PDB file of N, CA and C in Angstrom:
ATOM      1  N   MET U   1     -79.380 -93.072  70.395  1.00  0.00           N
ATOM      2  CA  MET U   1     -78.690 -93.457  69.177  1.00  0.00           C
ATOM      3  C   MET U   1     -77.183 -93.432  69.447  1.00  0.00           C
ATOM      4  N   PRO U   2     -76.528 -94.589  69.482  1.00  0.00           N
ATOM      5  CA  PRO U   2     -75.111 -94.677  69.819  1.00  0.00           C
ATOM      6  C   PRO U   2     -74.244 -93.893  68.844  1.00  0.00           C
ATOM      7  N   GLY U   3     -73.266 -93.166  69.391  1.00  0.00           N
ATOM      8  CA  GLY U   3     -72.325 -92.439  68.554  1.00  0.00           C
ATOM      9  C   GLY U   3     -72.805 -91.090  68.065  1.00  0.00           C
ATOM     10  N   TYR U   4     -74.041 -90.751  68.316  1.00  0.00           N
ATOM     11  CA  TYR U   4     -74.588 -89.475  67.868  1.00  0.00           C
ATOM     12  C   TYR U   4     -75.113 -88.699  69.062  1.00  0.00           C
ATOM     13  N   SER U   5     -75.014 -87.377  68.965  1.00  0.00           N
ATOM     14  CA  SER U   5     -75.628 -86.545  69.995  1.00  0.00           C
ATOM     15  C   SER U   5     -77.145 -86.648  69.859  1.00  0.00           C
ATOM     16  N   LYS U   6     -77.838 -86.212  70.876  1.00  0.00           N
ATOM     17  CA  LYS U   6     -79.307 -86.235  70.827  1.00  0.00           C
ATOM     18  C   LYS U   6     -79.805 -85.410  69.638  1.00  0.00           C
ATOM     19  N   GLU U   7     -79.180 -84.253  69.414  1.00  0.00           N
ATOM     20  CA  GLU U   7     -79.577 -83.386  68.295  1.00  0.00           C
ATOM     21  C   GLU U   7     -79.359 -84.088  66.950  1.00  0.00           C
ATOM     22  N   ASP U   8     -78.204 -84.746  66.807  1.00  0.00           N
ATOM     23  CA  ASP U   8     -77.928 -85.473  65.562  1.00  0.00           C
ATOM     24  C   ASP U   8     -78.940 -86.593  65.353  1.00  0.00           C
ATOM     25  N   GLY U   9     -79.246 -87.314  66.424  1.00  0.00           N
ATOM     26  CA  GLY U   9     -80.236 -88.381  66.340  1.00  0.00           C
ATOM     27  C   GLY U   9     -81.593 -87.858  65.922  1.00  0.00           C
ATOM     28  N   ASN U  10     -81.951 -86.679  66.435  1.00  0.00           N
ATOM     29  CA  ASN U  10     -83.233 -86.069  66.057  1.00  0.00           C
ATOM     30  C   ASN U  10     -83.262 -85.710  64.576  1.00  0.00           C
ATOM     31  N   ILE U  11     -82.139 -85.229  64.057  1.00  0.00           N
ATOM     32  CA  ILE U  11     -82.065 -84.892  62.631  1.00  0.00           C
ATOM     33  C   ILE U  11     -82.279 -86.145  61.787  1.00  0.00           C
ATOM     34  N   LEU U  12     -81.619 -87.232  62.171  1.00  0.00           N
ATOM     35  CA  LEU U  12     -81.779 -88.485  61.425  1.00  0.00           C
ATOM     36  C   LEU U  12     -83.218 -88.982  61.492  1.00  0.00           C
ATOM     37  N   LYS U  13     -83.847 -88.852  62.652  1.00  0.00           N
ATOM     38  CA  LYS U  13     -85.246 -89.274  62.799  1.00  0.00           C
ATOM     39  C   LYS U  13     -86.174 -88.400  61.961  1.00  0.00           C
ATOM     40  N   GLN U  14     -85.903 -87.094  61.912  1.00  0.00           N
ATOM     41  CA  GLN U  14     -86.726 -86.194  61.102  1.00  0.00           C
ATOM     42  C   GLN U  14     -86.585 -86.515  59.622  1.00  0.00           C
ATOM     43  N   PHE U  15     -85.353 -86.780  59.190  1.00  0.00           N
ATOM     44  CA  PHE U  15     -85.151 -87.144  57.788  1.00  0.00           C
ATOM     45  C   PHE U  15     -85.900 -88.437  57.469  1.00  0.00           C
ATOM     46  N   GLY U  16     -85.770 -89.414  58.349  1.00  0.00           N
ATOM     47  CA  GLY U  16     -86.467 -90.681  58.149  1.00  0.00           C
ATOM     48  C   GLY U  16     -87.969 -90.516  58.094  1.00  0.00           C
ATOM     49  N   ALA U  17     -88.496 -89.676  58.974  1.00  0.00           N
ATOM     50  CA  ALA U  17     -89.942 -89.430  58.981  1.00  0.00           C
ATOM     51  C   ALA U  17     -90.374 -88.740  57.689  1.00  0.00           C
ATOM     52  N   ALA U  18     -89.521 -87.868  57.162  1.00  0.00           N
ATOM     53  CA  ALA U  18     -89.840 -87.183  55.906  1.00  0.00           C
ATOM     54  C   ALA U  18     -89.863 -88.175  54.741  1.00  0.00           C
ATOM     55  N   VAL U  19     -88.915 -89.096  54.727  1.00  0.00           N
ATOM     56  CA  VAL U  19     -88.894 -90.126  53.681  1.00  0.00           C
ATOM     57  C   VAL U  19     -90.136 -91.006  53.796  1.00  0.00           C
ATOM     58  N   LYS U  20     -90.459 -91.421  55.007  1.00  0.00           N
ATOM     59  CA  LYS U  20     -91.633 -92.276  55.216  1.00  0.00           C
ATOM     60  C   LYS U  20     -92.911 -91.558  54.794  1.00  0.00           C
ATOM     61  N   ALA U  21     -93.028 -90.272  55.127  1.00  0.00           N
ATOM     62  CA  ALA U  21     -94.219 -89.511  54.745  1.00  0.00           C
ATOM     63  C   ALA U  21     -94.350 -89.455  53.221  1.00  0.00           C
ATOM     64  N   GLY U  22     -93.226 -89.252  52.539  1.00  0.00           N
ATOM     65  CA  GLY U  22     -93.256 -89.243  51.079  1.00  0.00           C
ATOM     66  C   GLY U  22     -93.656 -90.591  50.511  1.00  0.00           C
ATOM     67  N   ARG U  23     -93.132 -91.644  51.116  1.00  0.00           N
ATOM     68  CA  ARG U  23     -93.480 -93.000  50.666  1.00  0.00           C
ATOM     69  C   ARG U  23     -94.950 -93.293  50.924  1.00  0.00           C
ATOM     70  N   ASP U  24     -95.438 -92.871  52.089  1.00  0.00           N
ATOM     71  CA  ASP U  24     -96.852 -93.077  52.416  1.00  0.00           C
ATOM     72  C   ASP U  24     -97.761 -92.336  51.435  1.00  0.00           C
ATOM     73  N   GLU U  25     -97.359 -91.135  51.039  1.00  0.00           N
ATOM     74  CA  GLU U  25     -98.156 -90.376  50.064  1.00  0.00           C
ATOM     75  C   GLU U  25     -98.268 -91.130  48.742  1.00  0.00           C
ATOM     76  N   LEU U  26     -97.183 -91.791  48.362  1.00  0.00           N
ATOM     77  CA  LEU U  26     -97.184 -92.561  47.114  1.00  0.00           C
ATOM     78  C   LEU U  26     -97.860 -93.917  47.275  1.00  0.00           C
ATOM     79  N   ARG U  27     -98.113 -94.280  48.522  1.00  0.00           N
ATOM     80  CA  ARG U  27     -98.720 -95.582  48.841  1.00  0.00           C
ATOM     81  C   ARG U  27     -97.913 -96.738  48.260  1.00  0.00           C
ATOM     82  N   ILE U  28     -96.599 -96.676  48.515  1.00  0.00           N
ATOM     83  CA  ILE U  28     -95.723 -97.759  48.080  1.00  0.00           C
ATOM     84  C   ILE U  28     -95.031 -98.361  49.298  1.00  0.00           C
ATOM     85  N   SER U  29     -94.584 -99.582  49.148  1.00  0.00           N
ATOM     86  CA  SER U  29     -93.899-100.288  50.230  1.00  0.00           C
ATOM     87  C   SER U  29     -92.442 -99.835  50.321  1.00  0.00           C
ATOM     88  N   GLN U  30     -91.806-100.186  51.435  1.00  0.00           N
ATOM     89  CA  GLN U  30     -90.371 -99.930  51.562  1.00  0.00           C
ATOM     90  C   GLN U  30     -89.619-100.650  50.451  1.00  0.00           C
ATOM     91  N   GLU U  31     -90.053-101.847  50.143  1.00  0.00           N
ATOM     92  CA  GLU U  31     -89.398-102.628  49.094  1.00  0.00           C
ATOM     93  C   GLU U  31     -89.490-101.920  47.742  1.00  0.00           C
ATOM     94  N   ALA U  32     -90.656-101.384  47.422  1.00  0.00           N
ATOM     95  CA  ALA U  32     -90.829-100.676  46.147  1.00  0.00           C
ATOM     96  C   ALA U  32     -89.971 -99.420  46.106  1.00  0.00           C
ATOM     97  N   LEU U  33     -89.894 -98.702  47.221  1.00  0.00           N
ATOM     98  CA  LEU U  33     -89.054 -97.501  47.264  1.00  0.00           C
ATOM     99  C   LEU U  33     -87.589 -97.883  47.128  1.00  0.00           C
ATOM    100  N   ALA U  34     -87.169 -98.928  47.802  1.00  0.00           N
ATOM    101  CA  ALA U  34     -85.772 -99.358  47.778  1.00  0.00           C
ATOM    102  C   ALA U  34     -85.340 -99.838  46.396  1.00  0.00           C
ATOM    103  N   GLU U  35     -86.259-100.446  45.680  1.00  0.00           N
ATOM    104  CA  GLU U  35     -85.942-101.025  44.374  1.00  0.00           C
ATOM    105  C   GLU U  35     -85.486 -99.968  43.373  1.00  0.00           C
ATOM    106  N   LYS U  36     -86.135 -98.819  43.374  1.00  0.00           N
ATOM    107  CA  LYS U  36     -85.830 -97.784  42.374  1.00  0.00           C
ATOM    108  C   LYS U  36     -84.362 -97.350  42.415  1.00  0.00           C
ATOM    109  N   PRO U  37     -83.804 -97.003  43.593  1.00  0.00           N
ATOM    110  CA  PRO U  37     -82.394 -96.604  43.629  1.00  0.00           C
ATOM    111  C   PRO U  37     -81.424 -97.763  43.868  1.00  0.00           C
ATOM    112  N   GLY U  38     -81.932 -98.995  43.918  1.00  0.00           N
ATOM    113  CA  GLY U  38     -81.063-100.150  44.111  1.00  0.00           C
ATOM    114  C   GLY U  38     -80.601-100.336  45.549  1.00  0.00           C
ATOM    115  N   LEU U  39     -81.455-100.005  46.493  1.00  0.00           N
ATOM    116  CA  LEU U  39     -81.142-100.177  47.910  1.00  0.00           C
ATOM    117  C   LEU U  39     -81.871-101.409  48.444  1.00  0.00           C
ATOM    118  N   HIS U  40     -81.472-101.855  49.602  1.00  0.00           N
ATOM    119  CA  HIS U  40     -82.148-102.983  50.251  1.00  0.00           C
ATOM    120  C   HIS U  40     -83.309-102.452  51.084  1.00  0.00           C
ATOM    121  N   ARG U  41     -84.392-103.212  51.164  1.00  0.00           N
ATOM    122  CA  ARG U  41     -85.561-102.801  51.936  1.00  0.00           C
ATOM    123  C   ARG U  41     -85.202-102.506  53.386  1.00  0.00           C
ATOM    124  N   ALA U  42     -84.348-103.323  53.984  1.00  0.00           N
ATOM    125  CA  ALA U  42     -83.966-103.117  55.385  1.00  0.00           C
ATOM    126  C   ALA U  42     -83.212-101.800  55.564  1.00  0.00           C
ATOM    127  N   TYR U  43     -82.457-101.399  54.547  1.00  0.00           N
ATOM    128  CA  TYR U  43     -81.747-100.125  54.618  1.00  0.00           C
ATOM    129  C   TYR U  43     -82.746 -98.972  54.645  1.00  0.00           C
ATOM    130  N   VAL U  44     -83.741 -99.030  53.772  1.00  0.00           N
ATOM    131  CA  VAL U  44     -84.782 -97.994  53.757  1.00  0.00           C
ATOM    132  C   VAL U  44     -85.506 -97.964  55.098  1.00  0.00           C
ATOM    133  N   GLY U  45     -85.778 -99.133  55.655  1.00  0.00           N
ATOM    134  CA  GLY U  45     -86.405 -99.194  56.974  1.00  0.00           C
ATOM    135  C   GLY U  45     -85.553 -98.509  58.030  1.00  0.00           C
ATOM    136  N   GLY U  46     -84.250 -98.726  57.970  1.00  0.00           N
ATOM    137  CA  GLY U  46     -83.337 -98.072  58.904  1.00  0.00           C
ATOM    138  C   GLY U  46     -83.318 -96.562  58.735  1.00  0.00           C
ATOM    139  N   VAL U  47     -83.392 -96.113  57.483  1.00  0.00           N
ATOM    140  CA  VAL U  47     -83.460 -94.668  57.215  1.00  0.00           C
ATOM    141  C   VAL U  47     -84.734 -94.101  57.828  1.00  0.00           C
ATOM    142  N   GLU U  48     -85.854 -94.748  57.563  1.00  0.00           N
ATOM    143  CA  GLU U  48     -87.145 -94.256  58.056  1.00  0.00           C
ATOM    144  C   GLU U  48     -87.204 -94.234  59.582  1.00  0.00           C
ATOM    145  N   GLN U  49     -86.480 -95.125  60.234  1.00  0.00           N
ATOM    146  CA  GLN U  49     -86.468 -95.173  61.694  1.00  0.00           C
ATOM    147  C   GLN U  49     -85.396 -94.269  62.297  1.00  0.00           C
ATOM    148  N   GLY U  50     -84.633 -93.581  61.449  1.00  0.00           N
ATOM    149  CA  GLY U  50     -83.596 -92.679  61.940  1.00  0.00           C
ATOM    150  C   GLY U  50     -82.360 -93.394  62.438  1.00  0.00           C
ATOM    151  N   ARG U  51     -82.133 -94.607  61.970  1.00  0.00           N
ATOM    152  CA  ARG U  51     -80.973 -95.383  62.403  1.00  0.00           C
ATOM    153  C   ARG U  51     -79.830 -95.346  61.396  1.00  0.00           C
ATOM    154  N   ARG U  52     -80.016 -94.691  60.263  1.00  0.00           N
ATOM    155  CA  ARG U  52     -78.991 -94.631  59.222  1.00  0.00           C
ATOM    156  C   ARG U  52     -78.592 -93.189  58.950  1.00  0.00           C
ATOM    157  N   ASN U  53     -77.290 -92.939  58.919  1.00  0.00           N
ATOM    158  CA  ASN U  53     -76.767 -91.639  58.537  1.00  0.00           C
ATOM    159  C   ASN U  53     -76.436 -91.730  57.051  1.00  0.00           C
ATOM    160  N   VAL U  54     -77.349 -91.274  56.223  1.00  0.00           N
ATOM    161  CA  VAL U  54     -77.251 -91.485  54.778  1.00  0.00           C
ATOM    162  C   VAL U  54     -76.291 -90.506  54.115  1.00  0.00           C
ATOM    163  N   SER U  55     -75.723 -90.945  52.994  1.00  0.00           N
ATOM    164  CA  SER U  55     -74.828 -90.099  52.213  1.00  0.00           C
ATOM    165  C   SER U  55     -75.636 -89.153  51.327  1.00  0.00           C
ATOM    166  N   LEU U  56     -74.957 -88.175  50.779  1.00  0.00           N
ATOM    167  CA  LEU U  56     -75.597 -87.248  49.847  1.00  0.00           C
ATOM    168  C   LEU U  56     -76.169 -88.009  48.650  1.00  0.00           C
ATOM    169  N   LEU U  57     -75.423 -88.973  48.147  1.00  0.00           N
ATOM    170  CA  LEU U  57     -75.910 -89.754  47.003  1.00  0.00           C
ATOM    171  C   LEU U  57     -77.196 -90.492  47.343  1.00  0.00           C
ATOM    172  N   THR U  58     -77.261 -91.055  48.538  1.00  0.00           N
ATOM    173  CA  THR U  58     -78.468 -91.774  48.943  1.00  0.00           C
ATOM    174  C   THR U  58     -79.636 -90.820  49.109  1.00  0.00           C
ATOM    175  N   ILE U  59     -79.384 -89.630  49.640  1.00  0.00           N
ATOM    176  CA  ILE U  59     -80.450 -88.628  49.773  1.00  0.00           C
ATOM    177  C   ILE U  59     -81.030 -88.307  48.400  1.00  0.00           C
ATOM    178  N   VAL U  60     -80.153 -88.071  47.437  1.00  0.00           N
ATOM    179  CA  VAL U  60     -80.612 -87.739  46.085  1.00  0.00           C
ATOM    180  C   VAL U  60     -81.363 -88.919  45.467  1.00  0.00           C
ATOM    181  N   LYS U  61     -80.836 -90.129  45.621  1.00  0.00           N
ATOM    182  CA  LYS U  61     -81.490 -91.308  45.042  1.00  0.00           C
ATOM    183  C   LYS U  61     -82.859 -91.560  45.665  1.00  0.00           C
ATOM    184  N   LEU U  62     -82.957 -91.435  46.983  1.00  0.00           N
ATOM    185  CA  LEU U  62     -84.256 -91.618  47.640  1.00  0.00           C
ATOM    186  C   LEU U  62     -85.243 -90.543  47.191  1.00  0.00           C
ATOM    187  N   SER U  63     -84.762 -89.314  47.087  1.00  0.00           N
ATOM    188  CA  SER U  63     -85.628 -88.221  46.637  1.00  0.00           C
ATOM    189  C   SER U  63     -86.143 -88.485  45.231  1.00  0.00           C
ATOM    190  N   GLN U  64     -85.255 -88.911  44.347  1.00  0.00           N
ATOM    191  CA  GLN U  64     -85.668 -89.227  42.978  1.00  0.00           C
ATOM    192  C   GLN U  64     -86.683 -90.364  42.964  1.00  0.00           C
ATOM    193  N   ALA U  65     -86.466 -91.362  43.810  1.00  0.00           N
ATOM    194  CA  ALA U  65     -87.408 -92.485  43.885  1.00  0.00           C
ATOM    195  C   ALA U  65     -88.769 -92.025  44.388  1.00  0.00           C
ATOM    196  N   LEU U  66     -88.770 -90.969  45.208  1.00  0.00           N
ATOM    197  CA  LEU U  66     -90.028 -90.398  45.696  1.00  0.00           C
ATOM    198  C   LEU U  66     -90.641 -89.429  44.683  1.00  0.00           C
ATOM    199  N   GLY U  67     -89.876 -89.117  43.630  1.00  0.00           N
ATOM    200  CA  GLY U  67     -90.373 -88.215  42.592  1.00  0.00           C
ATOM    201  C   GLY U  67     -90.303 -86.750  42.970  1.00  0.00           C
ATOM    202  N   VAL U  68     -89.372 -86.412  43.877  1.00  0.00           N
ATOM    203  CA  VAL U  68     -89.233 -85.022  44.323  1.00  0.00           C
ATOM    204  C   VAL U  68     -87.759 -84.632  44.328  1.00  0.00           C
ATOM    205  N   GLU U  69     -87.512 -83.338  44.421  1.00  0.00           N
ATOM    206  CA  GLU U  69     -86.156 -82.838  44.606  1.00  0.00           C
ATOM    207  C   GLU U  69     -85.745 -83.078  46.057  1.00  0.00           C
ATOM    208  N   ALA U  70     -84.453 -83.226  46.286  1.00  0.00           N
ATOM    209  CA  ALA U  70     -83.955 -83.429  47.652  1.00  0.00           C
ATOM    210  C   ALA U  70     -84.393 -82.286  48.565  1.00  0.00           C
ATOM    211  N   ALA U  71     -84.446 -81.075  48.025  1.00  0.00           N
ATOM    212  CA  ALA U  71     -84.864 -79.918  48.826  1.00  0.00           C
ATOM    213  C   ALA U  71     -86.264 -80.111  49.397  1.00  0.00           C
ATOM    214  N   SER U  72     -87.115 -80.798  48.670  1.00  0.00           N
ATOM    215  CA  SER U  72     -88.480 -81.043  49.154  1.00  0.00           C
ATOM    216  C   SER U  72     -88.481 -81.930  50.393  1.00  0.00           C
ATOM    217  N   VAL U  73     -87.573 -82.892  50.428  1.00  0.00           N
ATOM    218  CA  VAL U  73     -87.475 -83.760  51.605  1.00  0.00           C
ATOM    219  C   VAL U  73     -87.016 -82.932  52.806  1.00  0.00           C
ATOM    220  N   PHE U  74     -86.058 -82.037  52.583  1.00  0.00           N
ATOM    221  CA  PHE U  74     -85.587 -81.179  53.677  1.00  0.00           C
ATOM    222  C   PHE U  74     -86.676 -80.218  54.139  1.00  0.00           C
ATOM    223  N   GLU U  75     -87.462 -79.717  53.215  1.00  0.00           N
ATOM    224  CA  GLU U  75     -88.586 -78.847  53.595  1.00  0.00           C
ATOM    225  C   GLU U  75     -89.590 -79.615  54.447  1.00  0.00           C
ATOM    226  N   ARG U  76     -89.834 -80.854  54.089  1.00  0.00           N
ATOM    227  CA  ARG U  76     -90.754 -81.682  54.871  1.00  0.00           C
ATOM    228  C   ARG U  76     -90.195 -81.895  56.281  1.00  0.00           C
ATOM    229  N   MET U  77     -88.879 -81.987  56.400  1.00  0.00           N
ATOM    230  CA  MET U  77     -88.263 -82.141  57.727  1.00  0.00           C
ATOM    231  C   MET U  77     -88.628 -80.972  58.630  1.00  0.00           C
ATOM    232  N   LYS U  78     -88.655 -79.763  58.070  1.00  0.00           N
ATOM    233  CA  LYS U  78     -89.024 -78.580  58.865  1.00  0.00           C
ATOM    234  C   LYS U  78     -90.443 -78.714  59.397  1.00  0.00           C
ATOM    235  N   THR U  79     -91.335 -79.210  58.561  1.00  0.00           N
ATOM    236  CA  THR U  79     -92.727 -79.399  58.967  1.00  0.00           C
ATOM    237  C   THR U  79     -92.819 -80.420  60.092  1.00  0.00           C
ATOM    238  N   ILE U  80     -92.076 -81.502  59.954  1.00  0.00           N
ATOM    239  CA  ILE U  80     -92.073 -82.550  60.980  1.00  0.00           C
ATOM    240  C   ILE U  80     -91.526 -81.994  62.281  1.00  0.00           C
ATOM    241  N   LYS U  81     -90.450 -81.212  62.196  1.00  0.00           N
ATOM    242  CA  LYS U  81     -89.845 -80.616  63.390  1.00  0.00           C
ATOM    243  C   LYS U  81     -90.830 -79.682  64.078  1.00  0.00           C
ATOM    244  N   ASN U  82     -91.547 -78.899  63.291  1.00  0.00           N
ATOM    245  CA  ASN U  82     -92.497 -77.939  63.855  1.00  0.00           C
ATOM    246  C   ASN U  82     -93.719 -78.618  64.455  1.00  0.00           C
ATOM    247  N   ASN U  83     -94.031 -79.828  64.001  1.00  0.00           N
ATOM    248  CA  ASN U  83     -95.188 -80.550  64.528  1.00  0.00           C
ATOM    249  C   ASN U  83     -94.884 -81.282  65.824  1.00  0.00           C
ATOM    250  N   LYS U  84     -93.635 -81.348  66.219  1.00  0.00           N
ATOM    251  CA  LYS U  84     -93.264 -82.068  67.447  1.00  0.00           C
ATOM    252  C   LYS U  84     -93.329 -81.177  68.651  1.00  0.00           C
TER     253      LYS U  84
END
């Protein structure tokens, strides 16, 4: 991941995997998830692939679109990290 350390890239990938897992649980498309907070589908795809360094506002908006608190997404990141 250009411009980021390996550790930073891993954090972004873990966050993206946590968002994707939440979306998969809801059985909704990237487009449906993106629509709720007014994001573009390609942006959500970039987040899920760990290619986007999202802002705090985007974290909160994505979490709300998933129907969870932002803390829940971070907790899921720990699970993903422990499973690797």
